[in-house]
CSV table of C-alpha atoms and ligand atoms in Angstrom, one decimal:
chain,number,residue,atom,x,y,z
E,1,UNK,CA,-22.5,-16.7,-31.7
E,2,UNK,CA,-23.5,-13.6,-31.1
E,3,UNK,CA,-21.2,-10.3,-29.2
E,4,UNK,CA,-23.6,-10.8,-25.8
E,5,UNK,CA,-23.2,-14.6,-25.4
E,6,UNK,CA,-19.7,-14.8,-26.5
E,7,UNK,CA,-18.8,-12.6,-23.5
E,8,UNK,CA,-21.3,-14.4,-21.2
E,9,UNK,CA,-19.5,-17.7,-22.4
E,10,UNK,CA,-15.8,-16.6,-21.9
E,11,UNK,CA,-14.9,-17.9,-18.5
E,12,UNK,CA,-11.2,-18.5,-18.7
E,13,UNK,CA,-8.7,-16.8,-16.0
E,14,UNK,CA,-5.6,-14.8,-17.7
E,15,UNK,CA,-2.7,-14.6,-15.0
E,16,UNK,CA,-0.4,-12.0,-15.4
E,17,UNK,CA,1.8,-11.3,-12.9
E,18,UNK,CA,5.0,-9.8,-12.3
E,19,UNK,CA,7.2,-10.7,-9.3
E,20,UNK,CA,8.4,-14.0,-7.4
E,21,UNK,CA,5.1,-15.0,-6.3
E,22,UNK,CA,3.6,-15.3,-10.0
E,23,UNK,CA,4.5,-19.3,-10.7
E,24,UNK,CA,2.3,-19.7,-6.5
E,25,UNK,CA,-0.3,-17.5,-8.3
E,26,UNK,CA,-0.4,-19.6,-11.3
E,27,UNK,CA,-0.5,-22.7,-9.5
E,28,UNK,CA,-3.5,-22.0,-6.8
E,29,UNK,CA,-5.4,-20.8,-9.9
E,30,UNK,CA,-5.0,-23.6,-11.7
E,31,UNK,CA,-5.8,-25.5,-8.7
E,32,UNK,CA,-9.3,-24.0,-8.0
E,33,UNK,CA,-10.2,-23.5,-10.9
E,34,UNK,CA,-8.9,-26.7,-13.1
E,35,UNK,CA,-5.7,-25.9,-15.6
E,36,UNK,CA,-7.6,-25.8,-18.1
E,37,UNK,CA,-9.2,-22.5,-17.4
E,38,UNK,CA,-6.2,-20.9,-16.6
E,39,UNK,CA,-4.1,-19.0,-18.9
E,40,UNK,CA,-0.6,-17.9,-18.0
E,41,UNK,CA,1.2,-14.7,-19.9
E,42,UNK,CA,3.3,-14.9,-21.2
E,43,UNK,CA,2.4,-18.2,-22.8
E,44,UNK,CA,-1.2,-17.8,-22.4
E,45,UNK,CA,-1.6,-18.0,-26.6
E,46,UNK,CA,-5.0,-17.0,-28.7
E,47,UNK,CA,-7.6,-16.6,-28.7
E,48,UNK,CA,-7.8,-13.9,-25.9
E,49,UNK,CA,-11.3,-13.9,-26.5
E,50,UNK,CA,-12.3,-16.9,-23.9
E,51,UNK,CA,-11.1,-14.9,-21.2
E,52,UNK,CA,-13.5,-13.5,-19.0
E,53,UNK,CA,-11.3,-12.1,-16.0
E,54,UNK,CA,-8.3,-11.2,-15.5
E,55,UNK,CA,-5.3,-11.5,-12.4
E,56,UNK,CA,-2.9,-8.6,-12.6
E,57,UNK,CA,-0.3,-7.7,-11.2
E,58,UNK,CA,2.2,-5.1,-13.0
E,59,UNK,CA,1.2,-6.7,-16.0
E,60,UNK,CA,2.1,-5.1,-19.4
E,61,UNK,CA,-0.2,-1.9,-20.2
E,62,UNK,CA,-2.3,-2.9,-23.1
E,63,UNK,CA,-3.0,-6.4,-22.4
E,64,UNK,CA,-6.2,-6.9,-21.1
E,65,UNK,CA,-7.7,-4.6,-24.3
E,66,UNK,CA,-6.7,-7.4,-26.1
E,67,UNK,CA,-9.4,-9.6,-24.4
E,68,UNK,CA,-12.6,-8.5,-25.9
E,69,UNK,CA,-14.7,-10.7,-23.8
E,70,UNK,CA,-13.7,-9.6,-20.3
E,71,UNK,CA,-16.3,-9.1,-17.2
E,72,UNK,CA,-13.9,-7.9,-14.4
E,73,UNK,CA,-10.2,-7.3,-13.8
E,74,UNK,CA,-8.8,-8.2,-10.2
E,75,UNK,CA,-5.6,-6.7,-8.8
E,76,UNK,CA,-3.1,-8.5,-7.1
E,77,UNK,CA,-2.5,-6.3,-4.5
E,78,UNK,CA,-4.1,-3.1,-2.6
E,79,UNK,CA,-2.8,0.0,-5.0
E,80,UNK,CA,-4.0,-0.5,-8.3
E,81,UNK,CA,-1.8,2.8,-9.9
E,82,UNK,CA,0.1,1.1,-12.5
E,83,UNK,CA,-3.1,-1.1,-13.7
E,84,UNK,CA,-5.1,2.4,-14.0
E,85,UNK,CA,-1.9,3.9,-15.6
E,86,UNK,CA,-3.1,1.6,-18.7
E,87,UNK,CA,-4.0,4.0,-21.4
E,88,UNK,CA,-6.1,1.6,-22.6
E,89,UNK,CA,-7.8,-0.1,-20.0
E,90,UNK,CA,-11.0,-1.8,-20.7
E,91,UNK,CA,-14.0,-0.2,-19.0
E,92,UNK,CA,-14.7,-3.2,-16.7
E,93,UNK,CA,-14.7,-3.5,-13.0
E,94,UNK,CA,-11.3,-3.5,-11.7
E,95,UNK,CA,-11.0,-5.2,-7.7
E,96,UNK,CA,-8.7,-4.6,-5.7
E,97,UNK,CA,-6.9,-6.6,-2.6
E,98,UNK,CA,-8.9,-6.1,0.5
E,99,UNK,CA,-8.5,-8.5,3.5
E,100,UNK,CA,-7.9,-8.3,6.9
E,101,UNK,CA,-4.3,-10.3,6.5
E,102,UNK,CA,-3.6,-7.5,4.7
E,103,UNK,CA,-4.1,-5.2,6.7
E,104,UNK,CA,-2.5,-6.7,9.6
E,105,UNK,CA,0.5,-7.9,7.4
E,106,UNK,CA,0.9,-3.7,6.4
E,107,UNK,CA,0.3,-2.8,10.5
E,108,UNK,CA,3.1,-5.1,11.5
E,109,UNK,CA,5.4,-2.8,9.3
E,110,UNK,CA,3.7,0.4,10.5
E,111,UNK,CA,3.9,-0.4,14.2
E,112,UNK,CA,7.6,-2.3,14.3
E,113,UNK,CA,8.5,1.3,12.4
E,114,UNK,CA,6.6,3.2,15.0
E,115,UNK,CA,7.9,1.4,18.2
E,116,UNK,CA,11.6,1.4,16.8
E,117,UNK,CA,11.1,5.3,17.0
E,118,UNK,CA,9.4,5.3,20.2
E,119,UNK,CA,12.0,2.6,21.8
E,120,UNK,CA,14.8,4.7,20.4
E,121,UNK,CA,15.9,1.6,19.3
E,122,UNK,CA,18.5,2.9,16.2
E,123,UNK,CA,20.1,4.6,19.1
E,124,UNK,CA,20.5,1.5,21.6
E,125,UNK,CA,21.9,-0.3,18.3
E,126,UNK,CA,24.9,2.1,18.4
E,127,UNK,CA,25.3,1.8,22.0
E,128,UNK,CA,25.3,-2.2,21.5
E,129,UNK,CA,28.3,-2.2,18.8
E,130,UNK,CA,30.3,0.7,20.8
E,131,UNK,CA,29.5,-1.4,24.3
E,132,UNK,CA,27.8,1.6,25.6
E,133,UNK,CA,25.4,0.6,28.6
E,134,UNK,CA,23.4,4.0,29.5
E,135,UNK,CA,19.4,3.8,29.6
E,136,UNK,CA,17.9,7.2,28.5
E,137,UNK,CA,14.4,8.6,29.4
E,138,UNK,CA,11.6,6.9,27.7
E,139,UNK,CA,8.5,8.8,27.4
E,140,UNK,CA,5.0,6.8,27.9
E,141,UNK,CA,3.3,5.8,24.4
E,142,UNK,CA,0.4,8.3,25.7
E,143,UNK,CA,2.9,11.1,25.1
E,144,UNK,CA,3.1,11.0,21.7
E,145,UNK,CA,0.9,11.1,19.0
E,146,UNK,CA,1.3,9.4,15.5
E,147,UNK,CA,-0.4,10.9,12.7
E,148,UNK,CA,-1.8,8.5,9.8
E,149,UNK,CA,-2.1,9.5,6.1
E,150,UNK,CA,-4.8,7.5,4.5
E,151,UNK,CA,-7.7,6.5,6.6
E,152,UNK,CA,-9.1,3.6,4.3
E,153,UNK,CA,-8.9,-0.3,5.3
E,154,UNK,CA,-5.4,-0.3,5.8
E,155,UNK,CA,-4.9,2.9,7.7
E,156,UNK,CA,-7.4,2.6,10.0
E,157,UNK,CA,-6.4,-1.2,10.8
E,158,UNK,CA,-3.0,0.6,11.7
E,159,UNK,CA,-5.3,2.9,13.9
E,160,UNK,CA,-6.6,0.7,16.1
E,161,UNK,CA,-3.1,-1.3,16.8
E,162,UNK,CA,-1.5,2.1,17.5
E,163,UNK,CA,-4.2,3.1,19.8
E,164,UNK,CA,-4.6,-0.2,21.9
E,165,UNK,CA,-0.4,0.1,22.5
E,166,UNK,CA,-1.4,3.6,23.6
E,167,UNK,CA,-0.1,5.9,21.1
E,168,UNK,CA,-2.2,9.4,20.8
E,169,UNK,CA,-3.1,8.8,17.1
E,170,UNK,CA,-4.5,11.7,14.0
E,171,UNK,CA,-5.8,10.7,11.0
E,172,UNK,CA,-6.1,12.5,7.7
E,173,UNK,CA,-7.9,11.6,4.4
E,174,UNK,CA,-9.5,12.8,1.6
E,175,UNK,CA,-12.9,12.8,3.0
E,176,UNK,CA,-14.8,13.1,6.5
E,177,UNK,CA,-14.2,10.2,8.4
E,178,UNK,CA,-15.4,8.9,11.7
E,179,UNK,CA,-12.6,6.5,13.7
E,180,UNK,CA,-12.8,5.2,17.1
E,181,UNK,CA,-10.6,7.7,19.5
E,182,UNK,CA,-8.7,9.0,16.7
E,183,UNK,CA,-9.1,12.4,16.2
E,184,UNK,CA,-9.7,12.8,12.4
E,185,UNK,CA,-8.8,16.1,9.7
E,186,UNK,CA,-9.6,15.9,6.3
E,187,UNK,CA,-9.0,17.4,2.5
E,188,UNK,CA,-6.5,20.7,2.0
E,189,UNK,CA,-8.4,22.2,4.6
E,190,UNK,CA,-7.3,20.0,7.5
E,191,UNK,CA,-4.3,19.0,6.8
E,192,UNK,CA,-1.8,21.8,8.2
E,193,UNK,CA,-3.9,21.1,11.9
E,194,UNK,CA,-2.9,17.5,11.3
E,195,UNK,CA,0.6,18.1,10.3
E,196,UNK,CA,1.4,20.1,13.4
E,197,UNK,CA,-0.2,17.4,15.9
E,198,UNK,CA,1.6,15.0,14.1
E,199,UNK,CA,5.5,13.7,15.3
E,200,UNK,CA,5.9,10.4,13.9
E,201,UNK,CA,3.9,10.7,9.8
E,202,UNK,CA,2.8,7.3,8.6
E,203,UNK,CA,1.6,7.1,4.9
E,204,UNK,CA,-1.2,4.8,3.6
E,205,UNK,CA,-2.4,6.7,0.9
E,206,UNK,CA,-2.7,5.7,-3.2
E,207,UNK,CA,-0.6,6.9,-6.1
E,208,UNK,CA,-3.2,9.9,-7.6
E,209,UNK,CA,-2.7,12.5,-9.6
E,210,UNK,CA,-3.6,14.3,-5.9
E,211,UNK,CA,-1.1,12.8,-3.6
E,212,UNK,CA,1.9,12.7,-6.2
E,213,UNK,CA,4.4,14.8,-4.4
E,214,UNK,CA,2.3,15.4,-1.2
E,215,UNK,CA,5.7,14.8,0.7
E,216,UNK,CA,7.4,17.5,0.0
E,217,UNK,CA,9.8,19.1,2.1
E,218,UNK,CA,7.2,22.0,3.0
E,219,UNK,CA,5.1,19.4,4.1
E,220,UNK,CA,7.9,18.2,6.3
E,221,UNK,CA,9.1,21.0,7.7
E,222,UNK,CA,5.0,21.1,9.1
E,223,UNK,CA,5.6,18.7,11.2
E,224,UNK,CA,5.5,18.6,15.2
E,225,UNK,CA,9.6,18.6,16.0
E,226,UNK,CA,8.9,19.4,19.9
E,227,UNK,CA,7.1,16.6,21.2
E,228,UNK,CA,7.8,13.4,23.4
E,229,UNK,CA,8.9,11.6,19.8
E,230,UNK,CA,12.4,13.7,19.9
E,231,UNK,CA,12.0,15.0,16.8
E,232,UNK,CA,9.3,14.3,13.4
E,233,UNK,CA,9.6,10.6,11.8
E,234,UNK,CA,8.1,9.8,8.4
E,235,UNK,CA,7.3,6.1,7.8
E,236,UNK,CA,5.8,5.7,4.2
E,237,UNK,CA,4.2,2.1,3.0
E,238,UNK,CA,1.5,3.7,1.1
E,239,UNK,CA,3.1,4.7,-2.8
E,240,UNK,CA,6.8,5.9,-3.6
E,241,UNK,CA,5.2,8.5,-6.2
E,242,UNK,CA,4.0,10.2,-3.1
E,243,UNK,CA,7.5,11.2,-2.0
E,244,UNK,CA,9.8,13.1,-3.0
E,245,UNK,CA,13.1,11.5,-2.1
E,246,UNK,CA,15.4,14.1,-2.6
E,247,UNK,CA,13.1,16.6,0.2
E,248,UNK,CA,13.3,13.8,2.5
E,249,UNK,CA,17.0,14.1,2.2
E,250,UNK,CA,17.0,17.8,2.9
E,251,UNK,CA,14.6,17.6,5.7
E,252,UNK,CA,17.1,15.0,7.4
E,253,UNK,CA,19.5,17.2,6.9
E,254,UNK,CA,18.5,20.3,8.1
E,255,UNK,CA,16.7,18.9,11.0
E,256,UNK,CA,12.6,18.7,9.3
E,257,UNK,CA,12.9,14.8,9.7
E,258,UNK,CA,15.0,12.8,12.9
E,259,UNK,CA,14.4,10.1,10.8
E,260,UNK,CA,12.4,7.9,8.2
E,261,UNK,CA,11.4,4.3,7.4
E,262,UNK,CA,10.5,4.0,3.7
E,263,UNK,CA,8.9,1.1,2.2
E,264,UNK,CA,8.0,2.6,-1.5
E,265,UNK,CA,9.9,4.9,-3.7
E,266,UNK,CA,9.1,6.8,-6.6
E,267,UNK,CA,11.6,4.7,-8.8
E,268,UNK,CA,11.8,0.7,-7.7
E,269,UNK,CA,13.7,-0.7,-7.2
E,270,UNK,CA,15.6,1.9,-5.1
E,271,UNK,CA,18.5,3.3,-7.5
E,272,UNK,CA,21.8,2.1,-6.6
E,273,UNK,CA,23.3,5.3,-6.4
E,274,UNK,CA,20.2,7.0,-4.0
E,275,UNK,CA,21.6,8.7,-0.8
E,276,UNK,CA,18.8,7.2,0.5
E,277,UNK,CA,20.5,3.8,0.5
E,278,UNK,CA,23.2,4.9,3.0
E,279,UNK,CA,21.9,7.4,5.5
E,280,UNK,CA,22.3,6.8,8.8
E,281,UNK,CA,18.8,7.7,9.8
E,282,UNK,CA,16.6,6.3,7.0
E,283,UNK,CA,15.9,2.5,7.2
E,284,UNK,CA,15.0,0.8,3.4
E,285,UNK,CA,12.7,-2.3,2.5
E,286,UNK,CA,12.1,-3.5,-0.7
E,287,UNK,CA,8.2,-2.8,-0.9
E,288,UNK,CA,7.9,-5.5,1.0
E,289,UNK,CA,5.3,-4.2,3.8
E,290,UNK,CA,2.6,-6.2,3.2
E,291,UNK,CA,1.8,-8.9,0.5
E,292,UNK,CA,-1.7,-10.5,1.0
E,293,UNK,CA,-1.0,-14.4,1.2
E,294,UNK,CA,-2.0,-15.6,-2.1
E,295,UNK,CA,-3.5,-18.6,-1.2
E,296,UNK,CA,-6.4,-15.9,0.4
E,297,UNK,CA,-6.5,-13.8,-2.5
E,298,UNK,CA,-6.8,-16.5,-4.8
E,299,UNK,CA,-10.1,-17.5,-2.6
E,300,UNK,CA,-11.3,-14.2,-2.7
E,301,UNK,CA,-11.0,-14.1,-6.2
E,302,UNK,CA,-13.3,-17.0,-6.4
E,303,UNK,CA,-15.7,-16.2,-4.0
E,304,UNK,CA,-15.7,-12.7,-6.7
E,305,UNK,CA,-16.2,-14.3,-9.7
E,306,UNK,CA,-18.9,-16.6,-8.4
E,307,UNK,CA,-20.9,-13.0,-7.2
E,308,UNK,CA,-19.9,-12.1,-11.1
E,309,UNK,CA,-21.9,-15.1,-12.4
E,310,UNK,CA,-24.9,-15.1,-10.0
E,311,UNK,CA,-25.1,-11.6,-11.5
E,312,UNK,CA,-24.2,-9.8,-8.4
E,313,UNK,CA,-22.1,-6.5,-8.3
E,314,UNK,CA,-18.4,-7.2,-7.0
E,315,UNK,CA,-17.0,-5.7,-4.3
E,316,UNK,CA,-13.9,-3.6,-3.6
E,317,UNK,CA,-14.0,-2.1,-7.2
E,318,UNK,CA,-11.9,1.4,-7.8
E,319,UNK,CA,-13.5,4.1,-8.2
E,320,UNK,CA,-12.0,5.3,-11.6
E,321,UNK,CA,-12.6,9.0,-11.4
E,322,UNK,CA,-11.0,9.1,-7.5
E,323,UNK,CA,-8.1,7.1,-9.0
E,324,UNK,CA,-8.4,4.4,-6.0
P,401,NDP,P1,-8.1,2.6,0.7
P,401,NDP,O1,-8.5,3.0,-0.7
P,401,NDP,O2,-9.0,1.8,1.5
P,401,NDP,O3,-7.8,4.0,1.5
P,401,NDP,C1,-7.1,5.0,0.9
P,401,NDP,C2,-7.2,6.2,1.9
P,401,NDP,O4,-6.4,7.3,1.3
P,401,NDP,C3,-8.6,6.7,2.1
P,401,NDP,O5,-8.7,7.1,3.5
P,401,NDP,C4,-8.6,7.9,1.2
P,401,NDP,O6,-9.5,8.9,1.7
P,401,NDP,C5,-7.2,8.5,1.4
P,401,NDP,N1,-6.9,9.4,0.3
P,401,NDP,C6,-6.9,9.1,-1.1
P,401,NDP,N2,-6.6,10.2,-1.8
P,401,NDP,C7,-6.4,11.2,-0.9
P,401,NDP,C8,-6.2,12.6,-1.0
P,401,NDP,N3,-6.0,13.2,-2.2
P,401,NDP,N4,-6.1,13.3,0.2
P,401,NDP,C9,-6.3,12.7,1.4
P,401,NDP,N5,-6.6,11.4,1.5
P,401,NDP,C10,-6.7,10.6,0.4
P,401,NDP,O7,-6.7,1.9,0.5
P,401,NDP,P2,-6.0,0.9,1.5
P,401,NDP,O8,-6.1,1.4,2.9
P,401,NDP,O9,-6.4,-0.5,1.3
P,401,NDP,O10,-4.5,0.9,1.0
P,401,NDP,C11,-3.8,2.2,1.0
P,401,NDP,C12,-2.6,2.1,0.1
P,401,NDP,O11,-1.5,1.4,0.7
P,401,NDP,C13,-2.8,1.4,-1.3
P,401,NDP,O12,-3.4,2.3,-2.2
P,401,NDP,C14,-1.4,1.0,-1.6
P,401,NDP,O13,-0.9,2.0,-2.5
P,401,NDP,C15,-0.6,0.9,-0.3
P,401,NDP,N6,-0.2,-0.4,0.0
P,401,NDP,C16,1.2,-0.6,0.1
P,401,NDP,C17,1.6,-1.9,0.5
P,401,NDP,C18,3.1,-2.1,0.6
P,401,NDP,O14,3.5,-3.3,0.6
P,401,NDP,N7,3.9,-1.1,0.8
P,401,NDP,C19,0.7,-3.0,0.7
P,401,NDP,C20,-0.7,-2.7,0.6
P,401,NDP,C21,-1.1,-1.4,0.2
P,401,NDP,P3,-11.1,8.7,1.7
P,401,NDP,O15,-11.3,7.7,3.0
P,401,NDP,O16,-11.7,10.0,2.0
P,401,NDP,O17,-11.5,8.0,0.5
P,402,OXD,C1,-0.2,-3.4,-2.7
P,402,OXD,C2,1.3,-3.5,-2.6
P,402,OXD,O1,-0.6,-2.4,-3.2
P,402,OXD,O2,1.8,-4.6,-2.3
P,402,OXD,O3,-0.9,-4.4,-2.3
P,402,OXD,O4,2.0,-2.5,-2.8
């Protein structure tokens, strides 16, 4: 057989995923597309040569080099930073997760964080275990204005929640971009104009070489403190590598930051010993602000790899050289 119809012939589905929702994975794949195409690392045995794609998810760096017949890699989830980390990565297509249920599963994080801020509701929850009953002046959602880092599918899904409940909303990415009634800033240029219209900071964006670090505390300390909000709020469910926990500290500490909501962290899980963990104004999650249900992804997949084998380009690819 020759090198081209080998690789036209390998059609087997290598699963490697890392997390509780791997054995889910490995079932719905074996259930669309019959166990016997479906391999599971770490058992998936040799040869690695019938398989043509391959579901990742934090899987070990090296792996899919080792499948010399592969036509497209597809990410189980949005970010695809630690798959693109692979020094070795084969020079296929990589997709990543794009869905609406997505989207909206990421907004319901962004816009419980945003109201909680808004509602003063961390303040209320004091008052509740101390029996305190005293109301205090709530601004209008109009008042403030919530400024989004990252204006790609997730970001501007976030947008358009935040604006229907009213919310004055920014947006800042690396490009030009054009959203319904948001006002939008973009690349080094813009983004000091959008730091000081923003009070409440939520970040969408990717793990790049460019963002690493972004959130910094001089970035923080450029953020509107005067406004309806009561102070500046960070809320971060885009990539931990973004921040840089210790300045986050700092800025709550000397008054940068009133508070934060952080999904992501540069080291996960969160180390034990992080003052992070403990501050009275900072609320934690495990990077749990949006999984896309696998039983859509797994369709999605499908619906991919049947575009693969009609010969049609796949959608949702990274871009390799933007690093998302
Ligand atoms: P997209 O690729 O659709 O959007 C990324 C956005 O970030 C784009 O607007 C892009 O700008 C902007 N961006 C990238 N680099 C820069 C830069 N250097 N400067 C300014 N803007 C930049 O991604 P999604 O919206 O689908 O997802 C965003 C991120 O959310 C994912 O990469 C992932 O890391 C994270 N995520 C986290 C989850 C969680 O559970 N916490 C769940 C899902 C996703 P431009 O529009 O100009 O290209
Ligand atoms: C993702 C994530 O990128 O869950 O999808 O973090």
């Amino acid at each position: 057989m020759t090198r081209a119809s080998a690789a036209m012939q390998a059609d087997a589905i290598l699963l490697a995923a890392e997390g509780e929702q791997a054995e889910l994975y490995a079932r719905l794949l074996r259930a669309r597309f019959g166990a016997q195409r479906v391999r599971v690392w770490p058992q998936q045995g040799e040869p690695l040569s019938e398989i043509g794609y391959a579901c990742v998810w934090k899987a070990p760096h090296g792996l899919p080099a080792r499948c010399p017949n592969l036509k497209a890699i597809f990410n189980l989830g949005a970010g695809a930073d630690h798959l693109l980390a692979d020094p070795v990565l084969p020079d296929v297509p990589v997709v990543r997760a794009v869905h609406r249920d997505l989207s909206m599963r990421v907004s319901e994080y962004v816009v419980l964080h945003v109201l909680m801020v808004h509602r003063r509701q961390r303040l209320y929850a004091a008052q509740q275990r101390e029996g305190v009953w005293q109301a205090h002046a709530q601004p209008g959602a109009n008042e403030v204005t919530v400024g989004i880092m990252g204006l790609g599918y997730i970001g501007q899904h976030a947008a358009g929640l935040l604006r229907a409940l009213g919310f004055n909303v920014v947006g800042w990415s690396r490009t030009q971009k054009s959203v319904p009634g948001v006002e939008t800033f973009h690349g080094d240029a813009g983004l000091d104009a959008f730091l000081a219209r923003t009070e409440i900071l939520v970040c969408l964006l990717p793990a790049t070489p460019q963002t690493e670090g972004l959130l910094n505390l001089a970035l923080l300390r450029k953020l509107r403190r005067d406004g309806a909000a009561g102070g500046a709020f960070l809320i971060n469910a885009g990539r931990g590598r973004v921040q840089v926990d210790a300045d986050i500290v700092a800025a709550l500490e000397e008054g940068a930051l009133a508070g934060a909501a952080l999904d992501v962290f540069p080291v996960e899980p969160l180390p034990a010993d992080s003052p992070l963990w403990r501050h009275p104004r900072v609320t934690v999650t495990p990077h749990n602000a949006g999984d896309i249900a696998p039983e859509i992804l797994v369709e999605e997949i499908a619906r991919q790899i049947a575009r693969c084998e009609r010969g049609l380009p796949l959608e949702n690819t990274i871009d390799r050289t933007r690093g998302y």
